[in-house]
PDB file of C-alpha atoms in Angstrom:
ATOM      1  CA  ASP A   1      -0.984  20.628   2.142  1.00 66.00           C
ATOM      2  CA  ALA A   2      -3.607  18.032   3.006  1.00 77.00           C
ATOM      3  CA  GLY A   3      -2.705  14.485   2.260  1.00 91.00           C
ATOM      4  CA  VAL A   4      -5.076  11.776   1.128  1.00 95.00           C
ATOM      5  CA  THR A   5      -8.297  11.835   3.111  1.00 96.00           C
ATOM      6  CA  GLN A   6     -10.896   9.105   3.464  1.00 97.00           C
ATOM      7  CA  SER A   7     -14.349   8.914   4.952  1.00 96.00           C
ATOM      8  CA  PRO A   8     -15.820   7.476   6.998  1.00 97.00           C
ATOM      9  CA  THR A   9     -13.190   6.192   9.422  1.00 96.00           C
ATOM     10  CA  HIS A  10     -15.225   3.212  10.522  1.00 96.00           C
ATOM     11  CA  LEU A  11     -18.333   1.557   9.171  1.00 96.00           C
ATOM     12  CA  ILE A  12     -20.471  -1.357  10.311  1.00 98.00           C
ATOM     13  CA  LYS A  13     -22.829  -3.063   7.868  1.00 98.00           C
ATOM     14  CA  THR A  14     -24.751  -6.315   7.689  1.00 98.00           C
ATOM     15  CA  ARG A  15     -24.537  -8.989   5.019  1.00 98.00           C
ATOM     16  CA  GLY A  16     -26.306  -8.107   1.803  1.00 98.00           C
ATOM     17  CA  GLN A  17     -26.132  -4.368   2.322  1.00 98.00           C
ATOM     18  CA  GLN A  18     -24.325  -1.894   0.105  1.00 98.00           C
ATOM     19  CA  VAL A  19     -21.590   0.533   1.142  1.00 98.00           C
ATOM     20  CA  THR A  20     -19.899   3.606  -0.328  1.00 98.00           C
ATOM     21  CA  LEU A  21     -16.457   4.749   0.731  1.00 98.00           C
ATOM     22  CA  ARG A  22     -14.970   8.118  -0.228  1.00 98.00           C
ATOM     23  CA  CYS A  23     -11.497   9.399  -0.969  1.00 98.00           C
ATOM     24  CA  SER A  24      -9.965  12.786  -1.732  1.00 97.00           C
ATOM     25  CA  PRO A  25      -6.513  12.634  -3.306  1.00 96.00           C
ATOM     26  CA  LYS A  26      -3.469  14.610  -2.311  1.00 93.00           C
ATOM     27  CA  SER A  27      -3.327  18.055  -3.886  1.00 91.00           C
ATOM     28  CA  GLY A  28      -1.908  17.874  -7.418  1.00 88.00           C
ATOM     29  CA  HIS A  29      -2.664  14.181  -7.859  1.00 91.00           C
ATOM     30  CA  ASP A  30      -5.025  12.972 -10.565  1.00 91.00           C
ATOM     31  CA  THR A  31      -4.955   9.205 -10.086  1.00 93.00           C
ATOM     32  CA  VAL A  32      -6.698   7.238  -7.354  1.00 95.00           C
ATOM     33  CA  SER A  33      -6.190   3.581  -6.486  1.00 95.00           C
ATOM     34  CA  TRP A  34      -8.136   1.455  -4.032  1.00 97.00           C
ATOM     35  CA  TYR A  35      -6.753  -1.433  -1.983  1.00 97.00           C
ATOM     36  CA  GLN A  36      -8.297  -3.955   0.390  1.00 98.00           C
ATOM     37  CA  GLN A  37      -6.268  -5.009   3.414  1.00 96.00           C
ATOM     38  CA  ALA A  38      -7.657  -7.985   5.298  1.00 95.00           C
ATOM     39  CA  LEU A  39      -6.489  -8.536   8.852  1.00 91.00           C
ATOM     40  CA  GLY A  40      -2.906  -9.769   8.990  1.00 89.00           C
ATOM     41  CA  GLN A  41      -2.339  -9.399   5.246  1.00 93.00           C
ATOM     42  CA  GLY A  42      -0.811  -6.946   2.834  1.00 94.00           C
ATOM     43  CA  PRO A  43      -2.991  -4.626   0.775  1.00 96.00           C
ATOM     44  CA  GLN A  44      -4.550  -6.100  -2.369  1.00 97.00           C
ATOM     45  CA  PHE A  45      -5.164  -3.904  -5.409  1.00 96.00           C
ATOM     46  CA  ILE A  46      -8.834  -3.435  -6.294  1.00 97.00           C
ATOM     47  CA  PHE A  47      -8.718  -0.889  -9.131  1.00 96.00           C
ATOM     48  CA  GLN A  48      -7.323   2.434 -10.266  1.00 94.00           C
ATOM     49  CA  TYR A  49      -9.119   5.471 -11.689  1.00 94.00           C
ATOM     50  CA  TYR A  50      -7.682   8.101 -13.982  1.00 91.00           C
ATOM     51  CA  GLU A  51      -9.556  10.727 -16.003  1.00 90.00           C
ATOM     52  CA  GLU A  52     -12.805   9.408 -14.514  1.00 93.00           C
ATOM     53  CA  GLU A  53     -12.304   5.949 -15.967  1.00 93.00           C
ATOM     54  CA  GLU A  54     -11.247   2.636 -14.498  1.00 93.00           C
ATOM     55  CA  ARG A  55      -7.778   2.098 -15.887  1.00 90.00           C
ATOM     56  CA  GLN A  56      -6.825  -1.194 -14.288  1.00 91.00           C
ATOM     57  CA  ARG A  57      -8.593  -3.741 -12.133  1.00 94.00           C
ATOM     58  CA  GLY A  58      -7.349  -6.388  -9.769  1.00 94.00           C
ATOM     59  CA  ASN A  59      -8.900  -9.756  -9.052  1.00 95.00           C
ATOM     60  CA  PHE A  60     -12.110  -8.550  -7.418  1.00 97.00           C
ATOM     61  CA  PRO A  61     -15.707  -9.381  -8.364  1.00 97.00           C
ATOM     62  CA  ASP A  62     -18.075  -6.968 -10.059  1.00 96.00           C
ATOM     63  CA  ARG A  63     -19.680  -6.273  -6.683  1.00 98.00           C
ATOM     64  CA  PHE A  64     -16.803  -3.849  -6.279  1.00 98.00           C
ATOM     65  CA  SER A  65     -17.242  -0.745  -8.397  1.00 97.00           C
ATOM     66  CA  GLY A  66     -15.936   2.768  -8.343  1.00 97.00           C
ATOM     67  CA  HIS A  67     -16.194   6.236  -9.650  1.00 97.00           C
ATOM     68  CA  GLN A  68     -13.931   9.230 -10.073  1.00 97.00           C
ATOM     69  CA  PHE A  69     -15.263  12.760 -10.161  1.00 96.00           C
ATOM     70  CA  PRO A  70     -13.968  15.751 -12.152  1.00 96.00           C
ATOM     71  CA  ASN A  71     -12.189  17.044  -9.025  1.00 94.00           C
ATOM     72  CA  TYR A  72     -10.299  13.696  -8.910  1.00 95.00           C
ATOM     73  CA  SER A  73     -12.003  12.480  -5.750  1.00 97.00           C
ATOM     74  CA  SER A  74     -13.249   8.916  -5.843  1.00 97.00           C
ATOM     75  CA  GLU A  75     -15.798   6.522  -4.416  1.00 98.00           C
ATOM     76  CA  LEU A  76     -15.626   2.789  -3.868  1.00 98.00           C
ATOM     77  CA  ASN A  77     -18.942   0.949  -3.854  1.00 98.00           C
ATOM     78  CA  VAL A  78     -19.436  -2.595  -2.655  1.00 98.00           C
ATOM     79  CA  ASN A  79     -22.764  -4.330  -3.218  1.00 97.00           C
ATOM     80  CA  ALA A  80     -24.221  -7.440  -1.584  1.00 98.00           C
ATOM     81  CA  LEU A  81     -21.726  -7.355   1.243  1.00 98.00           C
ATOM     82  CA  LEU A  82     -20.228 -10.615   2.478  1.00 98.00           C
ATOM     83  CA  LEU A  83     -18.566 -11.341   5.801  1.00 97.00           C
ATOM     84  CA  GLY A  84     -15.293 -11.674   3.897  1.00 97.00           C
ATOM     85  CA  ASP A  85     -15.492  -8.060   2.783  1.00 98.00           C
ATOM     86  CA  SER A  86     -14.577  -6.988   6.312  1.00 98.00           C
ATOM     87  CA  ALA A  87     -11.242  -5.232   5.930  1.00 97.00           C
ATOM     88  CA  LEU A  88      -9.382  -1.945   5.956  1.00 96.00           C
ATOM     89  CA  TYR A  89      -9.961  -0.165   2.645  1.00 97.00           C
ATOM     90  CA  LEU A  90      -7.105   2.068   1.624  1.00 97.00           C
ATOM     91  CA  CYS A  91      -7.135   4.798  -0.965  1.00 97.00           C
ATOM     92  CA  ALA A  92      -3.909   5.927  -2.593  1.00 96.00           C
ATOM     93  CA  SER A  93      -3.244   8.813  -4.938  1.00 94.00           C
ATOM     94  CA  SER A  94      -0.477   9.560  -7.398  1.00 91.00           C
ATOM     95  CA  TRP A  95       0.124  11.741 -10.433  1.00 83.00           C
ATOM     96  CA  LEU A  96       1.843   9.340 -12.770  1.00 68.00           C
ATOM     97  CA  ALA A  97       1.375   5.671 -13.486  1.00 58.00           C
ATOM     98  CA  GLY A  98       3.985   3.620 -11.712  1.00 54.00           C
ATOM     99  CA  ASN A  99       4.974   6.544  -9.554  1.00 71.00           C
ATOM    100  CA  GLU A 100       4.871   6.477  -5.793  1.00 83.00           C
ATOM    101  CA  GLN A 101       1.444   6.272  -4.261  1.00 90.00           C
ATOM    102  CA  PHE A 102       0.432   8.188  -1.154  1.00 92.00           C
ATOM    103  CA  PHE A 103      -1.992   6.384   1.111  1.00 94.00           C
ATOM    104  CA  GLY A 104      -4.833   7.647   3.208  1.00 95.00           C
ATOM    105  CA  PRO A 105      -5.605   6.415   6.731  1.00 94.00           C
ATOM    106  CA  GLY A 106      -8.190   3.940   5.473  1.00 96.00           C
ATOM    107  CA  THR A 107     -11.791   3.039   6.222  1.00 97.00           C
ATOM    108  CA  ARG A 108     -12.350   0.079   8.517  1.00 96.00           C
ATOM    109  CA  LEU A 109     -15.393  -1.863   7.248  1.00 98.00           C
ATOM    110  CA  THR A 110     -16.968  -4.501   9.455  1.00 98.00           C
ATOM    111  CA  VAL A 111     -19.652  -6.747   7.978  1.00 98.00           C
ATOM    112  CA  LEU A 112     -21.821  -8.589  10.493  1.00 97.00           C
TER     113      LEU A 112
ATOM    114  CA  ALA U   1       2.740 -11.459 -12.769  1.00 75.00           C
ATOM    115  CA  GLN U   2       4.601  -9.563 -10.141  1.00 83.00           C
ATOM    116  CA  SER U   3       4.824 -10.823  -6.571  1.00 90.00           C
ATOM    117  CA  VAL U   4       6.606 -10.018  -3.333  1.00 95.00           C
ATOM    118  CA  THR U   5       7.777 -12.341  -0.581  1.00 96.00           C
ATOM    119  CA  GLN U   6       8.645 -11.214   2.910  1.00 97.00           C
ATOM    120  CA  PRO U   7      10.074 -14.339   4.533  1.00 97.00           C
ATOM    121  CA  ASP U   8       9.922 -13.079   8.112  1.00 96.00           C
ATOM    122  CA  ILE U   9       6.455 -12.773   9.609  1.00 96.00           C
ATOM    123  CA  HIS U  10       7.637 -11.399  12.943  1.00 97.00           C
ATOM    124  CA  ILE U  11      10.974  -9.999  14.154  1.00 97.00           C
ATOM    125  CA  THR U  12      11.847  -8.974  17.700  1.00 97.00           C
ATOM    126  CA  VAL U  13      14.798  -6.662  18.191  1.00 97.00           C
ATOM    127  CA  SER U  14      16.269  -4.842  21.179  1.00 97.00           C
ATOM    128  CA  GLU U  15      16.228  -1.074  21.248  1.00 97.00           C
ATOM    129  CA  GLY U  16      19.520   0.207  19.866  1.00 97.00           C
ATOM    130  CA  ALA U  17      20.220  -2.963  17.909  1.00 98.00           C
ATOM    131  CA  SER U  18      20.328  -3.145  14.139  1.00 98.00           C
ATOM    132  CA  LEU U  19      17.388  -4.295  12.044  1.00 98.00           C
ATOM    133  CA  GLU U  20      17.184  -5.955   8.652  1.00 98.00           C
ATOM    134  CA  LEU U  21      13.930  -6.897   6.933  1.00 98.00           C
ATOM    135  CA  ARG U  22      14.036  -9.137   3.895  1.00 98.00           C
ATOM    136  CA  CYS U  23      12.115  -8.678   0.682  1.00 98.00           C
ATOM    137  CA  ASN U  24      12.272 -10.762  -2.482  1.00 97.00           C
ATOM    138  CA  TYR U  25      10.323  -9.858  -5.596  1.00 94.00           C
ATOM    139  CA  SER U  26       9.380 -11.494  -8.844  1.00 91.00           C
ATOM    140  CA  TYR U  27       8.952  -9.274 -11.880  1.00 84.00           C
ATOM    141  CA  GLY U  28       9.976  -9.618 -15.497  1.00 72.00           C
ATOM    142  CA  ALA U  29      10.958  -6.040 -16.186  1.00 75.00           C
ATOM    143  CA  THR U  30      12.801  -3.428 -14.164  1.00 78.00           C
ATOM    144  CA  PRO U  31      10.769  -2.986 -11.011  1.00 87.00           C
ATOM    145  CA  TYR U  32       9.926   0.010  -8.942  1.00 90.00           C
ATOM    146  CA  LEU U  33      10.403  -0.999  -5.296  1.00 93.00           C
ATOM    147  CA  PHE U  34       8.971   0.498  -2.154  1.00 95.00           C
ATOM    148  CA  TRP U  35       8.999   0.030   1.589  1.00 97.00           C
ATOM    149  CA  TYR U  36       6.006   1.217   3.592  1.00 97.00           C
ATOM    150  CA  VAL U  37       5.412   1.267   7.342  1.00 97.00           C
ATOM    151  CA  GLN U  38       2.042   0.896   9.022  1.00 95.00           C
ATOM    152  CA  SER U  39       1.372   1.626  12.676  1.00 91.00           C
ATOM    153  CA  PRO U  40      -1.643  -0.059  14.317  1.00 84.00           C
ATOM    154  CA  GLY U  41      -4.906   1.229  12.893  1.00 77.00           C
ATOM    155  CA  GLN U  42      -3.134   3.580  10.496  1.00 82.00           C
ATOM    156  CA  GLY U  43      -2.582   3.867   6.773  1.00 87.00           C
ATOM    157  CA  LEU U  44       0.714   3.276   5.006  1.00 93.00           C
ATOM    158  CA  GLN U  45       3.623   5.692   5.154  1.00 94.00           C
ATOM    159  CA  LEU U  46       6.323   5.539   2.494  1.00 94.00           C
ATOM    160  CA  LEU U  47       9.797   4.934   3.952  1.00 97.00           C
ATOM    161  CA  LEU U  48      11.773   4.848   0.724  1.00 95.00           C
ATOM    162  CA  LYS U  49      11.596   3.979  -2.945  1.00 93.00           C
ATOM    163  CA  TYR U  50      13.825   2.701  -5.737  1.00 93.00           C
ATOM    164  CA  PHE U  51      13.174   3.567  -9.361  1.00 89.00           C
ATOM    165  CA  SER U  52      16.651   3.471 -10.907  1.00 86.00           C
ATOM    166  CA  GLY U  53      20.240   4.573 -10.352  1.00 87.00           C
ATOM    167  CA  ASP U  54      22.146   4.084  -7.125  1.00 88.00           C
ATOM    168  CA  THR U  55      21.159   0.737  -5.661  1.00 91.00           C
ATOM    169  CA  LEU U  56      21.525   1.935  -2.063  1.00 96.00           C
ATOM    170  CA  VAL U  57      18.548   4.099  -1.205  1.00 96.00           C
ATOM    171  CA  GLN U  58      18.179   6.337   1.820  1.00 97.00           C
ATOM    172  CA  GLY U  59      14.781   6.942   3.327  1.00 97.00           C
ATOM    173  CA  ILE U  60      13.097   8.636   6.220  1.00 96.00           C
ATOM    174  CA  LYS U  61      13.557   7.798   9.900  1.00 95.00           C
ATOM    175  CA  GLY U  62      17.102   6.535   9.328  1.00 97.00           C
ATOM    176  CA  PHE U  63      16.129   3.603   7.098  1.00 98.00           C
ATOM    177  CA  GLU U  64      17.979   2.472   4.004  1.00 98.00           C
ATOM    178  CA  ALA U  65      17.487  -0.317   1.484  1.00 98.00           C
ATOM    179  CA  GLU U  66      19.676  -1.985  -1.096  1.00 96.00           C
ATOM    180  CA  PHE U  67      18.461  -3.218  -4.469  1.00 94.00           C
ATOM    181  CA  LYS U  68      20.233  -6.383  -5.623  1.00 94.00           C
ATOM    182  CA  ARG U  69      19.073  -7.363  -9.080  1.00 91.00           C
ATOM    183  CA  SER U  70      21.001 -10.653  -9.078  1.00 91.00           C
ATOM    184  CA  GLN U  71      19.182 -11.772  -5.948  1.00 93.00           C
ATOM    185  CA  SER U  72      15.828 -10.118  -6.743  1.00 93.00           C
ATOM    186  CA  SER U  73      15.979  -8.559  -3.310  1.00 95.00           C
ATOM    187  CA  PHE U  74      15.321  -5.181  -1.727  1.00 97.00           C
ATOM    188  CA  ASN U  75      16.173  -5.537   1.964  1.00 98.00           C
ATOM    189  CA  LEU U  76      15.463  -2.786   4.459  1.00 98.00           C
ATOM    190  CA  ARG U  77      17.962  -1.873   7.168  1.00 98.00           C
ATOM    191  CA  LYS U  78      18.310   0.426  10.126  1.00 98.00           C
ATOM    192  CA  PRO U  79      21.531   0.627  12.168  1.00 97.00           C
ATOM    193  CA  SER U  80      19.899   1.376  15.521  1.00 97.00           C
ATOM    194  CA  VAL U  81      16.193   0.896  16.195  1.00 97.00           C
ATOM    195  CA  HIS U  82      14.058   3.046  18.453  1.00 96.00           C
ATOM    196  CA  TRP U  83      10.974   1.911  20.356  1.00 96.00           C
ATOM    197  CA  SER U  84       8.897   3.999  17.944  1.00 95.00           C
ATOM    198  CA  ASP U  85       9.990   1.732  15.072  1.00 96.00           C
ATOM    199  CA  ALA U  86       7.658  -0.998  16.317  1.00 96.00           C
ATOM    200  CA  ALA U  87       5.162  -1.398  13.475  1.00 97.00           C
ATOM    201  CA  GLU U  88       4.291  -3.480  10.427  1.00 97.00           C
ATOM    202  CA  TYR U  89       6.538  -3.126   7.401  1.00 98.00           C
ATOM    203  CA  PHE U  90       5.481  -3.840   3.847  1.00 98.00           C
ATOM    204  CA  CYS U  91       7.586  -4.250   0.746  1.00 97.00           C
ATOM    205  CA  ALA U  92       5.866  -3.476  -2.558  1.00 95.00           C
ATOM    206  CA  VAL U  93       6.700  -3.722  -6.241  1.00 93.00           C
ATOM    207  CA  GLY U  94       5.360  -1.676  -9.121  1.00 88.00           C
ATOM    208  CA  ALA U  95       6.448  -0.686 -12.618  1.00 79.00           C
ATOM    209  CA  ARG U  96       6.316   2.123 -15.127  1.00 73.00           C
ATOM    210  CA  SER U  97       4.089   0.007 -17.359  1.00 72.00           C
ATOM    211  CA  ASP U  98       1.793  -1.110 -14.577  1.00 74.00           C
ATOM    212  CA  TYR U  99      -0.453   0.882 -12.361  1.00 77.00           C
ATOM    213  CA  LYS U 100      -0.881  -1.275  -9.298  1.00 88.00           C
ATOM    214  CA  LEU U 101       1.399  -2.008  -6.396  1.00 91.00           C
ATOM    215  CA  SER U 102       1.794  -5.604  -5.305  1.00 93.00           C
ATOM    216  CA  PHE U 103       2.527  -5.983  -1.607  1.00 96.00           C
ATOM    217  CA  GLY U 104       4.124  -8.642   0.508  1.00 97.00           C
ATOM    218  CA  ALA U 105       2.310 -10.031   3.533  1.00 96.00           C
ATOM    219  CA  GLY U 106       4.306  -7.789   5.845  1.00 97.00           C
ATOM    220  CA  THR U 107       6.759  -8.180   8.712  1.00 98.00           C
ATOM    221  CA  THR U 108       5.773  -7.191  12.236  1.00 97.00           C
ATOM    222  CA  VAL U 109       8.603  -5.616  14.196  1.00 98.00           C
ATOM    223  CA  THR U 110       8.562  -5.664  17.981  1.00 97.00           C
ATOM    224  CA  VAL U 111      11.115  -3.576  19.861  1.00 97.00           C
ATOM    225  CA  ARG U 112      12.020  -4.644  23.384  1.00 96.00           C
ATOM    226  CA  ALA U 113      13.596  -2.334  25.930  1.00 90.00           C
TER     227      ALA U 113
END
């Protein structure tokens, strides 16, 4: 049983560019959450998708947007990249709100 | 708003010695509590979770944690650490009525021979 998968593993972008990160949830899971983990910090909640809609959002600007597809996979889009967006982006899946979340290995984004 | 405090930024422990990592949370309702471990460059692996019931929770890799409502704490323990336990440990709080997890800043554990 494959766990949560994310692509790409690493990504380098320059300021002002746009980026798309992808996530496939664990088999049987229908909910995907995205987190940003800056260096030396704990993960911060960006948003959660369920039934192809954003169900809850953390304290992140509108430059951060997402999408969930009918097969439950998800994308995270970040526009107008800033240096401060450099971080590890983690995707987590679950099958019930408030239930345990299973994390993927993350995508390391570097903004130059 | 829910929040988590991990008072210890870095802990060094000898191999074979016991380990205790502290976690204090702030949440108005009954929390769901989690401990995750992260090795360098990796994602998060769930060690154990508390939803309800017995306040002493057993997890993987020989870890356990105790929920103390009166102290708003959920400390993680291991009786005898192995060199492979060197990693970053995160405490997190969630809830049935909430969808996100709120994480502490983490505790880095170094294991010396």
